[in-house]
mmCIF file of C-alpha atoms (C1' of nucleotides) in Angstrom:
data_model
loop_
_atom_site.group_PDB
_atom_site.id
_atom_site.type_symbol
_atom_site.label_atom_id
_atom_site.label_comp_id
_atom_site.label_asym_id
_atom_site.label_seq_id
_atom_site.Cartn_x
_atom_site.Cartn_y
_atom_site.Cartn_z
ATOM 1 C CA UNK U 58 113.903 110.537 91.139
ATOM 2 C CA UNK U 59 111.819 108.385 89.165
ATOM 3 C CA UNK U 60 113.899 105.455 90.245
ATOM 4 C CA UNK U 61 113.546 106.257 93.656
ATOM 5 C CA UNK U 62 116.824 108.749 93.742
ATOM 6 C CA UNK U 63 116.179 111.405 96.054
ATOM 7 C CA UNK U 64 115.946 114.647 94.036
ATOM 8 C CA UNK U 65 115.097 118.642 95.223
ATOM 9 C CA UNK U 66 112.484 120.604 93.326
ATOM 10 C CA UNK U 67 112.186 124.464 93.856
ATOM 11 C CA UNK U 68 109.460 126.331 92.283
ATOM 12 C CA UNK U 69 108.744 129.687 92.188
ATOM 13 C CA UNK U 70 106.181 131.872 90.588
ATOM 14 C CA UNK U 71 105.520 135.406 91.025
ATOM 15 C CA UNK U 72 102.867 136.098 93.767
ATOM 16 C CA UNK U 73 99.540 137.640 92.571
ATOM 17 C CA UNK U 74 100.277 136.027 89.251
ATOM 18 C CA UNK U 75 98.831 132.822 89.061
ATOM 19 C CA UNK U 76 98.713 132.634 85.234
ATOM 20 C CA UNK U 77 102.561 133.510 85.299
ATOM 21 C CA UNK U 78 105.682 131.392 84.197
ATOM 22 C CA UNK U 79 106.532 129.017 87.109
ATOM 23 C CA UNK U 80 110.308 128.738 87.752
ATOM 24 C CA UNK U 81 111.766 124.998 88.473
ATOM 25 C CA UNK U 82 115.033 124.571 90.149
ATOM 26 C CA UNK U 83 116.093 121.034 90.476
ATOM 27 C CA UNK U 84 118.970 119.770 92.502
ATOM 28 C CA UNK U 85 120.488 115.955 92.541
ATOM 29 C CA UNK U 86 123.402 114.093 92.312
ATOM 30 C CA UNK U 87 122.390 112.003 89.619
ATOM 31 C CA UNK U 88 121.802 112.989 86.018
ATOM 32 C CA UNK U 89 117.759 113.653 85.552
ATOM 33 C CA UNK U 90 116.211 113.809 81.882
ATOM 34 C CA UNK U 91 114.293 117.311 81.576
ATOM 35 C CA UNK U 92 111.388 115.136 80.237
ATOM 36 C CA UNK U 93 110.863 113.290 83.665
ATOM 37 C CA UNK U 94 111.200 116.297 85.521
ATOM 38 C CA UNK U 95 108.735 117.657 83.229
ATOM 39 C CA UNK U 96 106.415 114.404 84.485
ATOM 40 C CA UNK U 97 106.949 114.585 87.718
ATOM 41 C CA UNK U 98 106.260 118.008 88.358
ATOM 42 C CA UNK U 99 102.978 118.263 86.575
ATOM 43 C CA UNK U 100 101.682 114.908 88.131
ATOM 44 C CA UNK U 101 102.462 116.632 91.844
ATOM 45 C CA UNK U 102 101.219 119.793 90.890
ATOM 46 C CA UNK U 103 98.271 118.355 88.850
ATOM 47 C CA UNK U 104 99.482 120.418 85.648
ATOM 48 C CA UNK U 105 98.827 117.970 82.970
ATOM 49 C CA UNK U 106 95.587 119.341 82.194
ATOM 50 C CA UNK U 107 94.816 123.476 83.277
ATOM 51 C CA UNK U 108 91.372 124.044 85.248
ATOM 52 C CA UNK U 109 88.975 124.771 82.845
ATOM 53 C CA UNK U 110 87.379 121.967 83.078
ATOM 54 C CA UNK U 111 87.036 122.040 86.737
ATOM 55 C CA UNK U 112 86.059 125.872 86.564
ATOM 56 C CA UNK U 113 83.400 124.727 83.777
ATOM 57 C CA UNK U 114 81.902 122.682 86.161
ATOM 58 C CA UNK U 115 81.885 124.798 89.287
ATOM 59 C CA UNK U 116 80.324 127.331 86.695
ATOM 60 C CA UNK U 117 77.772 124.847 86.065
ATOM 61 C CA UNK U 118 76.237 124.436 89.604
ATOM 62 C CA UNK U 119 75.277 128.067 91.034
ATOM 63 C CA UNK U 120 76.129 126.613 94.644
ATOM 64 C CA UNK U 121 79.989 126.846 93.973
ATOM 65 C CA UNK U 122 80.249 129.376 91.788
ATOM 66 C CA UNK U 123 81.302 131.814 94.265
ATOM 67 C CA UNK U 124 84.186 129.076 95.424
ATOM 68 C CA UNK U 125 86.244 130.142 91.667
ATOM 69 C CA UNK U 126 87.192 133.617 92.289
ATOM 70 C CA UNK U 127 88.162 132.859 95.985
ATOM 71 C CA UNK U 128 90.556 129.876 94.911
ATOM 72 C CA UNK U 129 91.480 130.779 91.461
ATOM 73 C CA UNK U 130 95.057 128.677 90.532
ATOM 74 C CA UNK U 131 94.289 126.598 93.463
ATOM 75 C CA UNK U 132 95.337 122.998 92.356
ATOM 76 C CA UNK U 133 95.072 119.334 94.125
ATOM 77 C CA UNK U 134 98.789 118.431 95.288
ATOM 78 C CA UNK U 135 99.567 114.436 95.283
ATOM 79 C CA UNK U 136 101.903 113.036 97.921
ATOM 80 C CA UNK U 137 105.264 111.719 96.391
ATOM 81 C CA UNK U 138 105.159 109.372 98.643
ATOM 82 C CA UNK U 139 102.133 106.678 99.528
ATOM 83 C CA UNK U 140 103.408 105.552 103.045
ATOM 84 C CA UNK U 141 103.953 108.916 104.309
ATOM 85 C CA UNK U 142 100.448 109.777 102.893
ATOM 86 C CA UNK U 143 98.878 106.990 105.019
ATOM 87 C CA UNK U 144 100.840 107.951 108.204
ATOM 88 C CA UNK U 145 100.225 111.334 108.259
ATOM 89 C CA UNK U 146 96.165 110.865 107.164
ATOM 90 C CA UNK U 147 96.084 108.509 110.596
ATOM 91 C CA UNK U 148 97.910 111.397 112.319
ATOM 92 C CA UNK U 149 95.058 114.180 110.808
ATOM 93 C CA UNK U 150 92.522 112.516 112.372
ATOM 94 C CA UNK U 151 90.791 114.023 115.893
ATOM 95 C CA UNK U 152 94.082 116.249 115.440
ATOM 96 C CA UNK U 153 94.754 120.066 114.547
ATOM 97 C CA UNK U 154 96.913 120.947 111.280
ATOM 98 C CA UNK U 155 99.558 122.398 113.502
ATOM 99 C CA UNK U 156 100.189 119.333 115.520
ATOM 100 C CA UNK U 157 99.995 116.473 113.242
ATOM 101 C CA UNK U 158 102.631 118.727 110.767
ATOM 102 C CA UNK U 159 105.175 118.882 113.838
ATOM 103 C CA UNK U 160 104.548 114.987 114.765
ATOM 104 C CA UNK U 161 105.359 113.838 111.093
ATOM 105 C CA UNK U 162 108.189 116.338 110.946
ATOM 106 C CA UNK U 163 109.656 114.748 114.046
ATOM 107 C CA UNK U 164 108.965 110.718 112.460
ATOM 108 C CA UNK U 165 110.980 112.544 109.318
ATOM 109 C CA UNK U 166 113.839 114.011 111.361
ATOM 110 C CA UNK U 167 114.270 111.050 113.663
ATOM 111 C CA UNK U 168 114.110 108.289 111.439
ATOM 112 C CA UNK U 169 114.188 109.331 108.105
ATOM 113 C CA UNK U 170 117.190 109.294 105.860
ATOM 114 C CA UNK U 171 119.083 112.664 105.627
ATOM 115 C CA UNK U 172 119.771 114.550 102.424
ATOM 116 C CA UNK U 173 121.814 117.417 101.790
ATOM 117 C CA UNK U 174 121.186 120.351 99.391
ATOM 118 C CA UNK U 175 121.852 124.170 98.676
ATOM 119 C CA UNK U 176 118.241 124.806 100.828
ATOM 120 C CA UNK U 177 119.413 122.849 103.902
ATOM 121 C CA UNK U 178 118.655 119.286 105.383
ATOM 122 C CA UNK U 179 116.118 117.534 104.312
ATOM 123 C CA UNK U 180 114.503 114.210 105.570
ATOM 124 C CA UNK U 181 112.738 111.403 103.377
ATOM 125 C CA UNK U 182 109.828 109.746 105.689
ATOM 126 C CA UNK U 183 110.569 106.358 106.936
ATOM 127 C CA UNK U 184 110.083 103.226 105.329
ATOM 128 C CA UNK U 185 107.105 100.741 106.581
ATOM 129 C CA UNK U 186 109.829 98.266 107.845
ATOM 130 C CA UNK U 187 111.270 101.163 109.669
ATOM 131 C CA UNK U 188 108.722 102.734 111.638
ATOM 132 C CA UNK U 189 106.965 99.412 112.801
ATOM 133 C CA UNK U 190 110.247 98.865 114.830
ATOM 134 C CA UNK U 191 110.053 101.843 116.469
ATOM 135 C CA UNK U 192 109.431 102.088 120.049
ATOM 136 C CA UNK U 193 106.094 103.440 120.996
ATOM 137 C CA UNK U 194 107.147 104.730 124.159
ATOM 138 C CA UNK U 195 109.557 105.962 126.393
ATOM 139 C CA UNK U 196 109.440 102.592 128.705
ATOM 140 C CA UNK U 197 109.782 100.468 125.904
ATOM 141 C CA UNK U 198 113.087 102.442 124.519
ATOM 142 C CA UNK U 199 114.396 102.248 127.917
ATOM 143 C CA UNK U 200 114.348 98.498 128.471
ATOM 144 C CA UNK U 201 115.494 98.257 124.913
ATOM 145 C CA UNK U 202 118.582 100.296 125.833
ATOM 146 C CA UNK U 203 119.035 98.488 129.114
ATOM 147 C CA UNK U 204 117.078 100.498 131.664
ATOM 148 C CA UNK U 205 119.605 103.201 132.584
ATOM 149 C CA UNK U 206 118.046 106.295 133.609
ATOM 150 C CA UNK U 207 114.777 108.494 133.914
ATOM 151 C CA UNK U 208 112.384 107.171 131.186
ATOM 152 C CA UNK U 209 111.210 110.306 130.408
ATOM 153 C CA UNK U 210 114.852 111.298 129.098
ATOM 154 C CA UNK U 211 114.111 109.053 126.072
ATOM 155 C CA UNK U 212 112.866 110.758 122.750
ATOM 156 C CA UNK U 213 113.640 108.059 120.183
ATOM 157 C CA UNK U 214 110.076 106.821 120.713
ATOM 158 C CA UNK U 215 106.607 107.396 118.668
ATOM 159 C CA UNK U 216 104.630 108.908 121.284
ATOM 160 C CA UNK U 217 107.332 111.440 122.073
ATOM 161 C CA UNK U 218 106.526 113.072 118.121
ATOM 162 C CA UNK U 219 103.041 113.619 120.473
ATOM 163 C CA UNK U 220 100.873 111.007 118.028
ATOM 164 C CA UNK U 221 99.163 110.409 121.306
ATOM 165 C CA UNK U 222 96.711 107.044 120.693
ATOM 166 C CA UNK U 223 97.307 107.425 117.278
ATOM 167 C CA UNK U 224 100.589 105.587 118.027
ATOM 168 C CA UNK U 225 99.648 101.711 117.610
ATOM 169 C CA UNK U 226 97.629 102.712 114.730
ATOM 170 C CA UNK U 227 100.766 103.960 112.862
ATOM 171 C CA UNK U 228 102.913 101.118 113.724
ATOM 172 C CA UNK U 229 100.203 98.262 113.229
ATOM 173 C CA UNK U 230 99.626 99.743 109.540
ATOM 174 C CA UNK U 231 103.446 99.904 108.920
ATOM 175 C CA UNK U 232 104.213 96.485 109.541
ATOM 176 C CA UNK U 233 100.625 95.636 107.214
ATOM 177 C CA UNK U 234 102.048 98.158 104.694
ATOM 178 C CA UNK U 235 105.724 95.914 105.345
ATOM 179 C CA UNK U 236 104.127 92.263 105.856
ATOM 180 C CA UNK U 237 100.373 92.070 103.951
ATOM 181 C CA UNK U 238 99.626 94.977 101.698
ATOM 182 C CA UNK U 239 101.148 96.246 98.880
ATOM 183 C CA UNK U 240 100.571 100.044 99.022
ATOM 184 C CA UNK U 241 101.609 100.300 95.472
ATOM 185 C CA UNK U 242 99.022 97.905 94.132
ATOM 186 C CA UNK U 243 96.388 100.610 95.278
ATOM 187 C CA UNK U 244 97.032 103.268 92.948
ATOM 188 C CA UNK U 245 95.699 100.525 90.435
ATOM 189 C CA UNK U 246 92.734 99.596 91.899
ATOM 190 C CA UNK U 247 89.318 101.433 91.184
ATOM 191 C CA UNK U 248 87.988 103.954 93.845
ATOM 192 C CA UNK U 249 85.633 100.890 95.608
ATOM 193 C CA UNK U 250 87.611 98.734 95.901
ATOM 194 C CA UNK U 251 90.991 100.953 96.848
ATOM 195 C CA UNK U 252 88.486 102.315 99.546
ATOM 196 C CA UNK U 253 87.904 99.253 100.898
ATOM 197 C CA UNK U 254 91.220 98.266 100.996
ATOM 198 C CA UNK U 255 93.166 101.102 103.008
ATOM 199 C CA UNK U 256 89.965 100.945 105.336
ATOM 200 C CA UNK U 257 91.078 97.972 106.602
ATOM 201 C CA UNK U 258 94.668 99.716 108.156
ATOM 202 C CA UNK U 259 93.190 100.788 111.947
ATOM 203 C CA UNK U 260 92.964 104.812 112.302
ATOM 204 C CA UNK U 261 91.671 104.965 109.245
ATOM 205 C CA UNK U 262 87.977 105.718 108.552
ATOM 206 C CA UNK U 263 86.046 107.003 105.552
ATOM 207 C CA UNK U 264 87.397 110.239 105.808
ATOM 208 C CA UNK U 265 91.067 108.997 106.247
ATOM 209 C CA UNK U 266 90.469 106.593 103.565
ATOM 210 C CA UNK U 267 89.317 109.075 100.731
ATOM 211 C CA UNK U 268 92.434 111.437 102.328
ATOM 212 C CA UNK U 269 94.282 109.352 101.403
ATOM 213 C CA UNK U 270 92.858 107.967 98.723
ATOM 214 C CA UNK U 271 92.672 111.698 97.305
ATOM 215 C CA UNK U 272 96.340 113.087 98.070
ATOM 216 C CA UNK U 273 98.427 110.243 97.989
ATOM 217 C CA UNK U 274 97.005 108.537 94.937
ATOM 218 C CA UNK U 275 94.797 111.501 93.107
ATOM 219 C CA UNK U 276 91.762 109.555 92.892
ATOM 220 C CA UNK U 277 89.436 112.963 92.009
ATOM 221 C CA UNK U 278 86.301 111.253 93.028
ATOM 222 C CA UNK U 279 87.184 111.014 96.651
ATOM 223 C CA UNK U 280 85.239 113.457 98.403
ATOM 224 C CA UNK U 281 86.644 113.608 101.920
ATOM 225 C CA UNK U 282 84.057 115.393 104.989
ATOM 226 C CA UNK U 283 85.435 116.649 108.093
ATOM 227 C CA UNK U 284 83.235 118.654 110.149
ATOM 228 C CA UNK U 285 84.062 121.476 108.662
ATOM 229 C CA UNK U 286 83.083 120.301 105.139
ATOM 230 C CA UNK U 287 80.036 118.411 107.248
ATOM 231 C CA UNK U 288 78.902 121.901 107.908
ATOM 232 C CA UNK U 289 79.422 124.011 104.450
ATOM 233 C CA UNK U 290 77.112 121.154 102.704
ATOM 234 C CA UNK U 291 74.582 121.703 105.376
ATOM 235 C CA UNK U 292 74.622 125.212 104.930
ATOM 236 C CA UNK U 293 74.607 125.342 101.142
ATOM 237 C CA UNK U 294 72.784 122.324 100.130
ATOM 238 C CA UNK U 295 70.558 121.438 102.774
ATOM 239 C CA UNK U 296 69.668 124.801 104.426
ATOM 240 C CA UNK U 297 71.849 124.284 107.893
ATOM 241 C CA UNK U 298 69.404 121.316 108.229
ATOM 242 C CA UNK U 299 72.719 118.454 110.584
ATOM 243 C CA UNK U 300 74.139 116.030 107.612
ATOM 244 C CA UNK U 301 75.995 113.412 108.949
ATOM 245 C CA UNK U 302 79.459 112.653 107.477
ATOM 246 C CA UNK U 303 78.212 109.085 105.486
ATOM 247 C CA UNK U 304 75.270 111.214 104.047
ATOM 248 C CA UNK U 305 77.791 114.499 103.231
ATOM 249 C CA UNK U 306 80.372 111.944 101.665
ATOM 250 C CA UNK U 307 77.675 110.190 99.301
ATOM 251 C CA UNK U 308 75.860 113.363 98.456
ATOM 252 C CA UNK U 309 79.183 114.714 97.348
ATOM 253 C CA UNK U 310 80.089 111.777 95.587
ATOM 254 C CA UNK U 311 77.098 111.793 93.970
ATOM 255 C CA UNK U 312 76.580 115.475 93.261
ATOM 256 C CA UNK U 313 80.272 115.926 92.279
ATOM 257 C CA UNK U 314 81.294 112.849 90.685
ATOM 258 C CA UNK U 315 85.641 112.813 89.359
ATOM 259 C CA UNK U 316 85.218 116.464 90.578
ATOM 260 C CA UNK U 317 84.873 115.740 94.276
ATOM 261 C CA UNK U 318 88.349 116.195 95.106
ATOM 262 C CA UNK U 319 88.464 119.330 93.726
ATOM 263 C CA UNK U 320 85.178 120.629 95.093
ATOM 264 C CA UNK U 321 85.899 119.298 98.504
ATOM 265 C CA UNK U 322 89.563 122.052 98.491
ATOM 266 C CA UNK U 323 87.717 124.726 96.880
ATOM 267 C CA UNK U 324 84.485 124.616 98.982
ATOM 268 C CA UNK U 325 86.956 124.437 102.305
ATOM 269 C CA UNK U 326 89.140 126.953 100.695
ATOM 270 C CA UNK U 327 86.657 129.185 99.640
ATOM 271 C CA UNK U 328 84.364 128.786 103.236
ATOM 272 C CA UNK U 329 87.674 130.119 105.250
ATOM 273 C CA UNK U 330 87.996 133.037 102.633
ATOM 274 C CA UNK U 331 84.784 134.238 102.785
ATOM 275 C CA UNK U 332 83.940 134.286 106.310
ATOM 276 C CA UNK U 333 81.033 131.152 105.602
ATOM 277 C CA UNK U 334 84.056 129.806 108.107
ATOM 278 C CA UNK U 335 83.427 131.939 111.113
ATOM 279 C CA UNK U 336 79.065 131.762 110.730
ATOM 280 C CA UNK U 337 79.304 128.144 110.945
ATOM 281 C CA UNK U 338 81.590 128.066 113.682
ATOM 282 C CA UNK U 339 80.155 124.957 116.508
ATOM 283 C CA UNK U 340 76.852 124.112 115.729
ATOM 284 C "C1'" DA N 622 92.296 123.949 136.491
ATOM 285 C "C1'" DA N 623 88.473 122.829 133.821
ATOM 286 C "C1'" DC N 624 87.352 122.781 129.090
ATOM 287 C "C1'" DC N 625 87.783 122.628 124.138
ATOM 288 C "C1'" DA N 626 88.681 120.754 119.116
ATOM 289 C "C1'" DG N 627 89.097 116.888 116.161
ATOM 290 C "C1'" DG N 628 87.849 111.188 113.451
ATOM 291 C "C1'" DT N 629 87.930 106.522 114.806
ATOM 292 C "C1'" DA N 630 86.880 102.394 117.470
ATOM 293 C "C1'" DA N 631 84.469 100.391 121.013
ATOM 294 C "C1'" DT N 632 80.377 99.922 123.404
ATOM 295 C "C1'" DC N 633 75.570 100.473 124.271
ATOM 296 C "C1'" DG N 634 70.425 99.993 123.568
ATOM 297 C "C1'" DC V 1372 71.410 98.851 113.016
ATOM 298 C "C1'" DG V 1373 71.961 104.257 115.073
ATOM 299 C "C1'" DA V 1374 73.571 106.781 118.985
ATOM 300 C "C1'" DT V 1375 77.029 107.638 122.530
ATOM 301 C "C1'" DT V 1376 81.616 107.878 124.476
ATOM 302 C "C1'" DA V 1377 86.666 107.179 125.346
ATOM 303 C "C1'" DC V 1378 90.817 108.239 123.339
ATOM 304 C "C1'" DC V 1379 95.752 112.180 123.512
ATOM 305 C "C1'" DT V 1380 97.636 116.488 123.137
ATOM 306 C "C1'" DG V 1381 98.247 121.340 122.970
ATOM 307 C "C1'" DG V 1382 95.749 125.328 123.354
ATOM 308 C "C1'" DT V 1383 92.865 128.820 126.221
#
DNA sequence: AACCAGGTAATCG
DNA sequence: CGATTACCTGGT
């Protein structure tokens, strides 16, 4: 897997004990060294260091000390894979959890490549050079395919996954991702700059960017504010007083610093828990 | 059937 | 600049 060989990890640990022995199943055709299994499992997971430090500073600022014992074990989970990080950020936005899951299950199923294992069939997400081919709509996989028939009996399209207008924002930043940028290179650049950068594919905004900035390349400092997160700083920092997403994000950056990240899933995490959710429902 | 939720991009003053 | 609105889909 760390050359690129597709690989299945299972892992297991007993529920109610999150300080328990996790269990790692790993299935491939090739020959993997336990060592990089080791690597890659604790990068995705976040494991290489535990969360004291990140409980040490929620402990430090009263404001999210109730967030530990809602979210205790919870831990940041990188994307294996940049590009389908990027598509499925685009496909978050002005969208519910539900629906952008099924869309990019759909991208994976229809053009992804298909794997095998003891768990079922599994789907890699498409490559850039892929998905930019890709049809957007029915119409335009009809004429491709000669024009026989209704058009609505075509599904080998983007907008049939139900990406809506989110569509040419997907396939414009696969061919970039194919043609101009290398979505590699990011992971090496600082926060700034890397923010910059994957602001320029279109669909993606600041909170897109530090989504994906966050998940796909576990930049800690990214501090991402939907309106739910909008809200919970209003409400505990600024007493329900409207903050605007730009002045949310830099408070947060601010105030949180290479915890962010981390802040950002426990405050959400611990806000649905707790019921905070439900008071600060519209408005 | 009208209305709602949800970020971004375009447009307006 | 800041404020407003159209955008698509699946849900009530």
């Amino acid at each position: 897997m760390i050359h690129g060989e597709p690989c299945f990890i299972g892992i297991h640990q007993e529920p109610g004990d999150l300080d328990g022995p996790l269990t790692i199943r790993v299935e491939s055709k090739n020959e993997i060294k336990d060592d990089e299994i080791r690597l890659k499992v604790s990068e995705i997971f976040d494991l290489k260091d535990d969360l004291m430090e990140v409980y040490n500073f929620l402990e430090s600022k009263s404001e999210l000390q109730p967030t530990i014992e809602f979210c205790r074990g919870l831990r940041l989970f990188k994307a294996q894979d940049p590009f389908e990080c990027i598509i499925s950020s685009i496909c978050s936005a002005n969208n519910s959890i539900k629906r952008w899951n099924k869309s990019i299950r759909q991208i994976k199923e229809k053009w992804g490549e298909e794997f095998m294992s003891s768990e079922g069939v599994f789907h890699s997400f498409p490559s850039p050079e892929i998905l930019m081919q890709v049809p957007e709509h029915d119409m335009e996989e009809m004429e491709l395919c000669g024009g026989a028939g209704e058009a609505s009996n075509y599904t080998s399209n983007l907008k049939s996954c139900g990406v809506g207008y989110r569509c040419s924002y997907m396939k414009e930043t696969a061919r970039m991702a194919h043609e101009e940028v290398d979505i590699l290179k990011l992971g090496d650049m600082d926060y700034e700059d890397a923010f910059k950068e994957v602001s320029k594919f279109p669909g993606v905004g600041p909170k897109v960017a530090d989504c994906i900035l966050l998940y796909g390349y576990g930049m800690g400092q990214a501090f991402p504010v939907d309106v739910w997160i909008g809200r919970i700083i209003s409400a505990l920092y600024f007493q329900g007083e409207e903050i605007k997403p730009p002045k949310a994000r830099i408070f947060g950056m601010k105030e949180f610093e290479e915890y962010a990240g981390y802040v950002q899933l426990y405050l959400f995490h611990y806000a649905r828990k707790s019921g905070l959710m439900e008071s600060l429902r519209k408005k």
